[in-house]
Amino acid sequence: MKPAVKVTITGAAGHIGYALVFRIASGAMFGQEQPVILRLLEIPQSMSALSGVRMELEDCAFPLLHDIVTTDDPTIGFRGTNYAILVGAKPRSKGMERKDLITENAKIFATQGRAINDFAARDVRVVVVGNPANTNALIAAANAPDLDRNQFTAMTRLDHNRALGQLANKTNTLVSDISRMTIWGNHSLTQYPHINHCQVNGQPVFDQVSHDWAIDHFIPRIQRRGAEIIEARGLSSAASAADAVVDHVHDWALGTKDDDWVSMSVHSDGSYGIDEGVVFSYPVTCKDGQYEIVQGLELDDLSVSRLKASEDELRSERAIIAELLP
Ligand code: NAX
C-alpha cells in the first residue's frame, strides 16, 4: 500500500470540519488506494468537541485512516503535512464591522502561514475555506516565504458546484452534462458566476438558456446562495462546503477532466488583466498536482466590468490587512 498522505484540517470540530473529516477518511478525497493520516487542529475551547470527533472517527473503523492527531498547537498540527485545509476562522459576531472581521481573521491566517512555512512538507498544498477566504490565502502565503505562493489557494468550488446545480436544473440535464463553468473573482457577493463558455452536452449553453436569465436570475442566485441556505436552515452551508473541499483537493491532486475546467482561487499572475497582488478565482485545469489558469477566454464588456469590481473589492480587503503582509 502507498504511504499515507497527511492532511491537516483546522476548525475540525466545527460544522464544515464535522462534515469533512469522515469523507476524507473514507477515501472520497484521494481514492480507495490512498491511506490518510488526519491532523486535526482546533482552539483550546473546542478541544473537548474535537475529542468527540476523534472518537467517532475511530468508531467508523475506516480501513484507509492510518492515524489521527488532535491538537491546539499549530506547530504540531502542520508538522509534515501534505495538504492543509484551513477551515477554522472567527465568525462574525453581533455588531462586528466587516473590517474588524477581516483583521481578526488575518491574524489567525498569518500565524498559520508561518507554522506551515516552518513545519509542513515542502510540497504542501493549502486550501483556505475560512472567510474572507481569498484574502486569508493571500496572508497565509505572504507569511510563508520559504514556500511558493502558488501552493496556497482559496476555495470557490462551492460557488462553482452551486452554479452547475442551478444550470442543470434549468436545462433539465445532469451536472455531468455541463462543462466549462467559471466563477471569477472573490468568494463574496462580487463573485462573477459566468456561463458564457459553458457547454451542455457539448453544445453552447445559450442554445438552451437566455442571456437575460443568466443576468437576472442565475448570477444573483449563485451570489446569494449562501444567504438562501442560512435563511432556510438557520445555519450556513456545511455539507456542501465540505463536499466542495473534497472536489477542490481531489482535482488539484489527481487532475481535472479532459476538455473541462474547474474554478479555484489562486494567486493572480496578471491573467485577464487582474492585479498580481490578489488571490482571484479563475478557471483552471489541473494535471500532475499542478494547476494552470485557462487562457484566451473572450470576455465581453459586462464581464470585464464584473471582474474589475471583484478585483477592486479584493484590493480593498488587502488594504485593510496591509500591515500583516511582510
Ligand atoms: P464553525 O464556527 O462551525 O467552525 C469553525 C471552527 O473553527 C470552530 O470549531 C472553531 O473552534 C475553529 N477555529 C476558530 N479559530 C481557529 C483557529 N485559529 N485555529 C483552529 N481552529 C479554529 O464554522 P463553519 O460553519 O465550519 O465555517 C468555517 C468557515 O468557513 C467560516 O469562516 C465560514 O465563513 C467559511 N465558509 C467558507 C465557504 C467557502 O466557500 N469558502 C463556504 C462555507 C463557509 O461559509
CSV table of C-alpha atoms and ligand atoms in Angstrom, one decimal:
chain,number,residue,atom,x,y,z
A,1,MET,CA,0.0,0.0,0.0
A,2,LYS,CA,1.1,3.6,-0.7
A,3,PRO,CA,2.5,5.7,2.2
A,4,ALA,CA,-0.2,7.7,4.0
A,5,VAL,CA,-0.9,11.2,2.9
A,6,LYS,CA,-1.0,13.7,5.8
A,7,VAL,CA,-4.0,16.1,5.8
A,8,THR,CA,-4.4,18.9,8.3
A,9,ILE,CA,-7.8,20.3,8.9
A,10,THR,CA,-8.2,23.4,11.0
A,11,GLY,CA,-11.5,24.1,12.7
A,12,ALA,CA,-12.1,20.3,12.6
A,13,ALA,CA,-14.7,20.3,15.3
A,14,GLY,CA,-16.8,23.0,13.5
A,15,HIS,CA,-19.7,22.4,11.2
A,16,ILE,CA,-17.7,22.1,8.0
A,17,GLY,CA,-15.0,20.2,9.7
A,18,TYR,CA,-17.5,17.6,11.0
A,19,ALA,CA,-18.9,17.1,7.5
A,20,LEU,CA,-15.4,16.9,6.0
A,21,VAL,CA,-13.2,14.6,8.1
A,22,PHE,CA,-15.3,11.5,7.7
A,23,ARG,CA,-15.3,11.9,3.9
A,24,ILE,CA,-11.5,12.3,3.7
A,25,ALA,CA,-11.1,9.2,6.0
A,26,SER,CA,-13.5,7.2,3.8
A,27,GLY,CA,-11.3,7.8,0.7
A,28,ALA,CA,-13.5,10.4,-1.1
A,29,MET,CA,-10.7,12.8,-1.5
A,30,PHE,CA,-7.8,10.7,-2.7
A,31,GLY,CA,-9.4,7.4,-3.8
A,32,GLN,CA,-9.6,3.9,-2.3
A,33,GLU,CA,-5.9,3.1,-2.7
A,34,GLN,CA,-4.6,6.0,-0.7
A,35,PRO,CA,-4.3,5.8,3.1
A,36,VAL,CA,-4.5,9.1,5.1
A,37,ILE,CA,-3.4,10.5,8.4
A,38,LEU,CA,-5.6,13.2,9.8
A,39,ARG,CA,-4.1,16.0,11.8
A,40,LEU,CA,-6.9,18.0,13.4
A,41,LEU,CA,-6.2,21.4,14.7
A,42,GLU,CA,-8.6,23.4,16.9
A,43,ILE,CA,-8.5,26.1,19.5
A,44,PRO,CA,-8.3,25.2,23.2
A,45,GLN,CA,-12.1,25.9,23.8
A,46,SER,CA,-13.0,23.3,21.2
A,47,MET,CA,-10.7,20.5,22.1
A,48,SER,CA,-13.4,18.6,24.0
A,49,ALA,CA,-15.7,18.7,21.0
A,50,LEU,CA,-12.7,17.6,18.9
A,51,SER,CA,-12.1,14.6,21.1
A,52,GLY,CA,-15.7,13.5,20.3
A,53,VAL,CA,-14.9,13.8,16.6
A,54,ARG,CA,-11.9,11.7,17.1
A,55,MET,CA,-13.9,9.0,19.0
A,56,GLU,CA,-16.4,8.9,16.1
A,57,LEU,CA,-13.6,8.6,13.5
A,58,GLU,CA,-12.2,5.7,15.5
A,59,ASP,CA,-15.7,4.1,15.7
A,60,CYS,CA,-16.0,4.2,11.9
A,61,ALA,CA,-13.1,1.8,11.6
A,62,PHE,CA,-12.1,3.3,8.2
A,63,PRO,CA,-9.5,1.0,6.6
A,64,LEU,CA,-7.7,4.0,5.0
A,65,LEU,CA,-7.4,6.0,8.1
A,66,HIS,CA,-3.9,5.2,9.5
A,67,ASP,CA,-3.6,7.7,12.3
A,68,ILE,CA,-5.4,10.7,13.9
A,69,VAL,CA,-3.6,13.6,15.6
A,70,THR,CA,-5.6,16.1,17.6
A,71,THR,CA,-4.0,19.3,18.8
A,72,ASP,CA,-4.5,23.0,19.6
A,73,ASP,CA,-0.8,23.8,18.7
A,74,PRO,CA,-0.3,24.9,15.0
A,75,THR,CA,3.4,23.7,15.2
A,76,ILE,CA,2.1,20.2,15.8
A,77,GLY,CA,-1.0,20.4,13.6
A,78,PHE,CA,1.0,21.3,10.4
A,79,ARG,CA,4.0,19.1,11.1
A,80,GLY,CA,5.0,17.2,7.9
A,81,THR,CA,1.6,17.8,6.4
A,82,ASN,CA,1.0,17.3,2.7
A,83,TYR,CA,-2.4,19.1,2.5
A,84,ALA,CA,-3.5,21.9,4.8
A,85,ILE,CA,-7.2,22.7,4.7
A,86,LEU,CA,-7.8,25.9,6.6
A,87,VAL,CA,-11.4,26.0,7.7
A,88,GLY,CA,-11.2,27.4,11.2
A,89,ALA,CA,-11.9,31.1,11.4
A,90,LYS,CA,-13.6,33.6,13.6
A,91,PRO,CA,-17.3,34.0,12.9
A,92,ARG,CA,-18.8,37.5,12.5
A,93,SER,CA,-20.3,38.4,15.9
A,94,LYS,CA,-23.1,40.8,16.5
A,95,GLY,CA,-22.2,44.4,15.8
A,96,MET,CA,-18.8,43.4,14.3
A,97,GLU,CA,-17.8,45.5,11.3
A,98,ARG,CA,-16.5,43.8,8.1
A,99,LYS,CA,-13.2,45.5,8.6
A,100,ASP,CA,-12.9,44.0,12.1
A,101,LEU,CA,-13.8,40.5,10.8
A,102,ILE,CA,-11.1,40.8,8.2
A,103,THR,CA,-8.5,42.0,10.7
A,104,GLU,CA,-9.3,39.4,13.3
A,105,ASN,CA,-9.1,36.6,10.8
A,106,ALA,CA,-6.0,37.9,9.2
A,107,LYS,CA,-4.1,37.4,12.5
A,108,ILE,CA,-5.1,33.7,12.5
A,109,PHE,CA,-4.0,33.1,8.9
A,110,ALA,CA,-0.7,35.0,9.4
A,111,THR,CA,0.1,32.7,12.3
A,112,GLN,CA,-0.9,29.6,10.4
A,113,GLY,CA,1.0,30.7,7.3
A,114,ARG,CA,4.2,30.9,9.5
A,115,ALA,CA,3.6,27.5,11.0
A,116,ILE,CA,3.0,25.9,7.6
A,117,ASN,CA,6.2,27.6,6.4
A,118,ASP,CA,8.2,26.1,9.3
A,119,PHE,CA,6.6,22.7,9.8
A,120,ALA,CA,4.7,21.4,6.7
A,121,ALA,CA,6.1,19.2,3.9
A,122,ARG,CA,7.9,21.3,1.3
A,123,ASP,CA,5.3,20.4,-1.3
A,124,VAL,CA,2.4,21.1,0.9
A,125,ARG,CA,-0.8,22.2,-0.9
A,126,VAL,CA,-3.0,24.6,1.0
A,127,VAL,CA,-6.7,25.5,0.5
A,128,VAL,CA,-8.3,28.2,2.6
A,129,VAL,CA,-12.0,27.9,3.3
A,130,GLY,CA,-12.4,30.3,6.3
A,131,ASN,CA,-13.7,33.7,5.3
A,132,PRO,CA,-12.7,36.1,3.8
A,133,ALA,CA,-11.1,33.1,2.1
A,134,ASN,CA,-9.2,34.8,-0.8
A,135,THR,CA,-7.6,37.4,1.4
A,136,ASN,CA,-6.8,34.9,4.1
A,137,ALA,CA,-5.0,32.8,1.5
A,138,LEU,CA,-3.0,35.9,0.5
A,139,ILE,CA,-2.0,36.5,4.1
A,140,ALA,CA,-1.1,32.9,4.8
A,141,ALA,CA,1.1,32.7,1.6
A,142,ALA,CA,2.8,36.0,2.4
A,143,ASN,CA,3.8,34.7,5.8
A,144,ALA,CA,5.3,31.5,4.3
A,145,PRO,CA,8.3,33.0,2.5
A,146,ASP,CA,10.1,29.6,2.0
A,147,LEU,CA,7.2,28.2,0.0
A,148,ASP,CA,5.9,29.0,-3.4
A,149,ARG,CA,2.9,31.3,-3.2
A,150,ASN,CA,1.2,29.1,-5.8
A,151,GLN,CA,1.0,26.4,-3.1
A,152,PHE,CA,-1.7,28.5,-1.5
A,153,THR,CA,-5.3,28.6,-2.9
A,154,ALA,CA,-8.7,29.6,-1.7
A,155,MET,CA,-12.0,27.8,-2.3
A,156,THR,CA,-14.6,28.9,-4.8
A,157,ARG,CA,-15.5,25.4,-5.7
A,158,LEU,CA,-18.7,25.6,-3.7
A,159,ASP,CA,-19.8,28.5,-5.8
A,160,HIS,CA,-18.8,26.5,-8.9
A,161,ASN,CA,-20.8,23.5,-7.8
A,162,ARG,CA,-23.8,25.6,-6.9
A,163,ALA,CA,-23.7,27.1,-10.4
A,164,LEU,CA,-23.5,23.6,-12.0
A,165,GLY,CA,-26.5,22.5,-9.9
A,166,GLN,CA,-28.6,25.5,-11.0
A,167,LEU,CA,-27.8,25.2,-14.6
A,168,ALA,CA,-28.5,21.5,-14.6
A,169,ASN,CA,-31.9,22.3,-13.1
A,170,LYS,CA,-32.7,25.0,-15.6
A,171,THR,CA,-31.7,22.9,-18.7
A,172,ASN,CA,-33.2,19.7,-17.3
A,173,THR,CA,-29.8,17.9,-17.6
A,174,LEU,CA,-27.4,16.3,-15.3
A,175,VAL,CA,-24.5,18.2,-13.8
A,176,SER,CA,-22.2,15.8,-15.5
A,177,ASP,CA,-23.6,17.0,-18.9
A,178,ILE,CA,-22.3,20.6,-18.2
A,179,SER,CA,-18.7,21.7,-18.7
A,180,ARG,CA,-16.7,24.9,-18.7
A,181,MET,CA,-18.4,26.7,-15.8
A,182,THR,CA,-16.4,29.6,-14.3
A,183,ILE,CA,-16.6,31.5,-11.1
A,184,TRP,CA,-14.4,34.6,-11.4
A,185,GLY,CA,-13.2,36.9,-8.6
A,186,ASN,CA,-13.7,36.9,-4.8
A,187,HIS,CA,-15.7,34.4,-2.8
A,188,SER,CA,-18.2,37.1,-1.9
A,189,LEU,CA,-21.2,38.9,-3.3
A,190,THR,CA,-18.9,40.4,-6.0
A,191,GLN,CA,-18.1,36.9,-7.4
A,192,TYR,CA,-19.0,36.6,-11.1
A,193,PRO,CA,-20.6,33.2,-12.0
A,194,HIS,CA,-20.1,33.1,-15.7
A,195,ILE,CA,-21.8,30.7,-18.1
A,196,ASN,CA,-20.8,32.2,-21.5
A,197,HIS,CA,-18.3,29.5,-22.2
A,198,CYS,CA,-20.4,26.7,-20.8
A,199,GLN,CA,-21.5,23.7,-22.8
A,200,VAL,CA,-24.4,21.4,-22.2
A,201,ASN,CA,-23.7,18.0,-23.7
A,202,GLY,CA,-21.0,19.7,-25.9
A,203,GLN,CA,-23.4,22.4,-27.2
A,204,PRO,CA,-23.3,26.1,-26.4
A,205,VAL,CA,-25.4,26.9,-23.3
A,206,PHE,CA,-27.2,29.8,-25.0
A,207,ASP,CA,-29.0,27.2,-27.2
A,208,GLN,CA,-30.9,26.4,-24.1
A,209,VAL,CA,-31.0,29.5,-21.8
A,210,SER,CA,-31.2,33.2,-22.5
A,211,HIS,CA,-28.7,35.9,-21.6
A,212,ASP,CA,-31.5,37.6,-19.6
A,213,TRP,CA,-32.0,34.5,-17.5
A,214,ALA,CA,-28.2,34.4,-16.8
A,215,ILE,CA,-28.1,38.1,-15.7
A,216,ASP,CA,-31.4,38.5,-13.9
A,217,HIS,CA,-31.7,35.1,-12.2
A,218,PHE,CA,-28.7,32.8,-12.4
A,219,ILE,CA,-25.9,35.2,-11.4
A,220,PRO,CA,-27.7,36.8,-8.3
A,221,ARG,CA,-28.9,33.3,-7.2
A,222,ILE,CA,-25.4,31.9,-7.1
A,223,GLN,CA,-24.0,35.1,-5.5
A,224,ARG,CA,-26.7,34.9,-2.8
A,225,ARG,CA,-27.0,31.1,-2.4
A,226,GLY,CA,-25.1,31.1,0.9
A,227,ALA,CA,-27.7,33.6,2.4
A,228,GLU,CA,-30.5,31.5,0.9
A,229,ILE,CA,-29.2,28.4,2.8
A,230,ILE,CA,-28.8,30.3,6.0
A,231,GLU,CA,-32.4,31.6,5.7
A,232,ALA,CA,-33.8,28.1,5.2
A,233,ARG,CA,-31.6,26.1,7.6
A,234,GLY,CA,-30.8,28.7,10.2
A,235,LEU,CA,-27.2,27.6,9.7
A,236,SER,CA,-24.6,28.2,7.0
A,237,SER,CA,-23.7,25.7,4.3
A,238,ALA,CA,-21.7,22.8,5.8
A,239,ALA,CA,-22.1,19.5,4.0
A,240,SER,CA,-21.9,21.2,0.6
A,241,ALA,CA,-18.9,23.3,1.7
A,242,ALA,CA,-17.2,20.1,2.8
A,243,ASP,CA,-18.0,18.4,-0.5
A,244,ALA,CA,-16.5,21.3,-2.4
A,245,VAL,CA,-13.3,20.9,-0.3
A,246,VAL,CA,-13.2,17.3,-1.3
A,247,ASP,CA,-13.6,18.2,-5.0
A,248,HIS,CA,-11.1,21.1,-4.9
A,249,VAL,CA,-8.3,18.9,-3.4
A,250,HIS,CA,-9.2,15.8,-5.4
A,251,ASP,CA,-8.9,17.7,-8.7
A,252,TRP,CA,-5.8,19.5,-7.7
A,253,ALA,CA,-4.1,16.3,-6.7
A,254,LEU,CA,-5.5,13.9,-9.3
A,255,GLY,CA,-6.3,16.2,-12.2
A,256,THR,CA,-9.3,17.7,-14.0
A,257,LYS,CA,-11.3,16.1,-16.8
A,258,ASP,CA,-10.3,16.5,-20.4
A,259,ASP,CA,-11.9,19.4,-22.2
A,260,ASP,CA,-13.2,20.8,-18.9
A,261,TRP,CA,-12.0,23.1,-16.1
A,262,VAL,CA,-12.9,24.0,-12.5
A,263,SER,CA,-12.9,27.2,-10.5
A,264,MET,CA,-10.1,27.8,-8.0
A,265,SER,CA,-9.0,31.0,-6.3
A,266,VAL,CA,-5.2,31.3,-6.9
A,267,HIS,CA,-2.6,34.0,-6.9
A,268,SER,CA,-3.2,36.1,-9.9
A,269,ASP,CA,-0.3,36.1,-12.4
A,270,GLY,CA,-1.8,39.0,-14.3
A,271,SER,CA,-4.1,36.8,-16.4
A,272,TYR,CA,-7.1,38.7,-17.7
A,273,GLY,CA,-5.6,42.0,-16.5
A,274,ILE,CA,-6.0,41.2,-12.8
A,275,ASP,CA,-3.6,42.7,-10.2
A,276,GLU,CA,-0.9,40.2,-9.4
A,277,GLY,CA,-1.2,41.0,-5.7
A,278,VAL,CA,-4.6,39.3,-5.1
A,279,VAL,CA,-6.0,35.8,-4.9
A,280,PHE,CA,-8.6,35.6,-7.6
A,281,SER,CA,-11.0,32.9,-8.7
A,282,TYR,CA,-10.1,31.7,-12.2
A,283,PRO,CA,-10.9,28.8,-14.5
A,284,VAL,CA,-8.1,26.3,-14.0
A,285,THR,CA,-7.1,22.9,-15.3
A,286,CYS,CA,-5.0,20.5,-13.1
A,287,LYS,CA,-2.6,17.8,-14.0
A,288,ASP,CA,0.1,16.0,-12.0
A,289,GLY,CA,-0.6,18.0,-8.9
A,290,GLN,CA,-0.2,21.4,-10.6
A,291,TYR,CA,-2.8,23.9,-11.8
A,292,GLU,CA,-2.8,26.2,-14.8
A,293,ILE,CA,-5.1,29.2,-15.4
A,294,VAL,CA,-7.1,28.7,-18.6
A,295,GLN,CA,-6.0,31.4,-21.1
A,296,GLY,CA,-7.6,33.1,-24.0
A,297,LEU,CA,-11.3,33.1,-23.0
A,298,GLU,CA,-13.2,36.0,-24.6
A,299,LEU,CA,-14.8,38.4,-22.1
A,300,ASP,CA,-17.5,40.9,-23.1
A,301,ASP,CA,-17.6,44.4,-21.6
A,302,LEU,CA,-20.1,43.4,-18.9
A,303,SER,CA,-17.8,40.5,-17.8
A,304,VAL,CA,-14.7,42.8,-17.8
A,305,SER,CA,-16.6,45.2,-15.5
A,306,ARG,CA,-17.7,42.4,-13.2
A,307,LEU,CA,-14.1,41.1,-12.9
A,308,LYS,CA,-12.9,44.6,-12.1
A,309,ALA,CA,-15.5,45.1,-9.4
A,310,SER,CA,-14.3,41.9,-7.7
A,311,GLU,CA,-10.7,42.8,-8.1
A,312,ASP,CA,-11.4,46.2,-6.5
A,313,GLU,CA,-13.0,44.5,-3.5
A,314,LEU,CA,-10.0,42.3,-3.1
A,315,ARG,CA,-7.7,45.3,-3.3
A,316,SER,CA,-9.7,47.0,-0.6
A,317,GLU,CA,-9.5,43.8,1.6
A,318,ARG,CA,-5.8,43.8,1.1
A,319,ALA,CA,-5.5,47.4,2.1
A,320,ILE,CA,-7.2,46.6,5.4
A,321,ILE,CA,-4.6,43.9,6.3
A,322,ALA,CA,-1.6,45.5,4.7
A,323,GLU,CA,0.5,45.5,7.8
A,324,LEU,CA,0.2,41.7,8.0
A,325,LEU,CA,1.8,41.3,4.6
A,326,PRO,CA,5.5,41.2,5.2
B,1,NAX,P1,-17.9,26.9,12.7
B,1,NAX,O1,-18.0,28.1,13.6
B,1,NAX,O2,-18.9,25.8,12.9
B,1,NAX,O3,-16.5,26.2,12.9
B,1,NAX,C1,-15.3,26.9,13.0
B,1,NAX,C2,-14.3,26.1,13.8
B,1,NAX,O4,-13.1,26.7,13.7
B,1,NAX,C3,-14.7,26.1,15.3
B,1,NAX,O5,-14.7,24.8,15.8
B,1,NAX,C4,-13.6,26.9,16.0
B,1,NAX,O6,-13.3,26.4,17.3
B,1,NAX,C5,-12.5,26.7,15.0
B,1,NAX,N1,-11.4,27.7,15.0
B,1,NAX,C6,-11.6,29.1,15.2
B,1,NAX,N2,-10.4,29.7,15.1
B,1,NAX,C7,-9.4,28.7,14.9
B,1,NAX,C8,-8.0,28.7,14.9
B,1,NAX,N3,-7.3,29.8,15.0
B,1,NAX,N4,-7.4,27.5,14.7
B,1,NAX,C9,-8.1,26.4,14.5
B,1,NAX,N5,-9.5,26.3,14.6
B,1,NAX,C10,-10.1,27.5,14.8
B,1,NAX,O7,-17.8,27.4,11.2
B,1,NAX,P2,-18.1,26.6,9.9
B,1,NAX,O8,-19.5,26.6,9.5
B,1,NAX,O9,-17.4,25.3,10.0
B,1,NAX,O10,-17.3,27.6,8.8
B,1,NAX,C11,-15.9,27.8,8.9
B,1,NAX,C12,-15.5,28.9,7.9
B,1,NAX,O11,-15.8,28.5,6.6
B,1,NAX,C13,-16.2,30.2,8.2
B,1,NAX,O12,-15.2,31.3,8.1
B,1,NAX,C14,-17.2,30.3,7.0
B,1,NAX,O13,-17.5,31.7,6.7
B,1,NAX,C15,-16.4,29.7,5.9
B,1,NAX,N6,-17.1,29.2,4.7
B,1,NAX,C16,-16.5,29.3,3.6
B,1,NAX,C17,-17.1,28.9,2.4
B,1,NAX,C18,-16.3,28.9,1.1
B,1,NAX,O14,-16.9,28.6,0.1
B,1,NAX,N7,-15.1,29.4,1.0
B,1,NAX,C19,-18.4,28.3,2.4
B,1,NAX,C20,-18.9,27.9,3.7
B,1,NAX,C21,-18.5,28.7,4.9
B,1,NAX,O15,-19.3,29.8,5.0
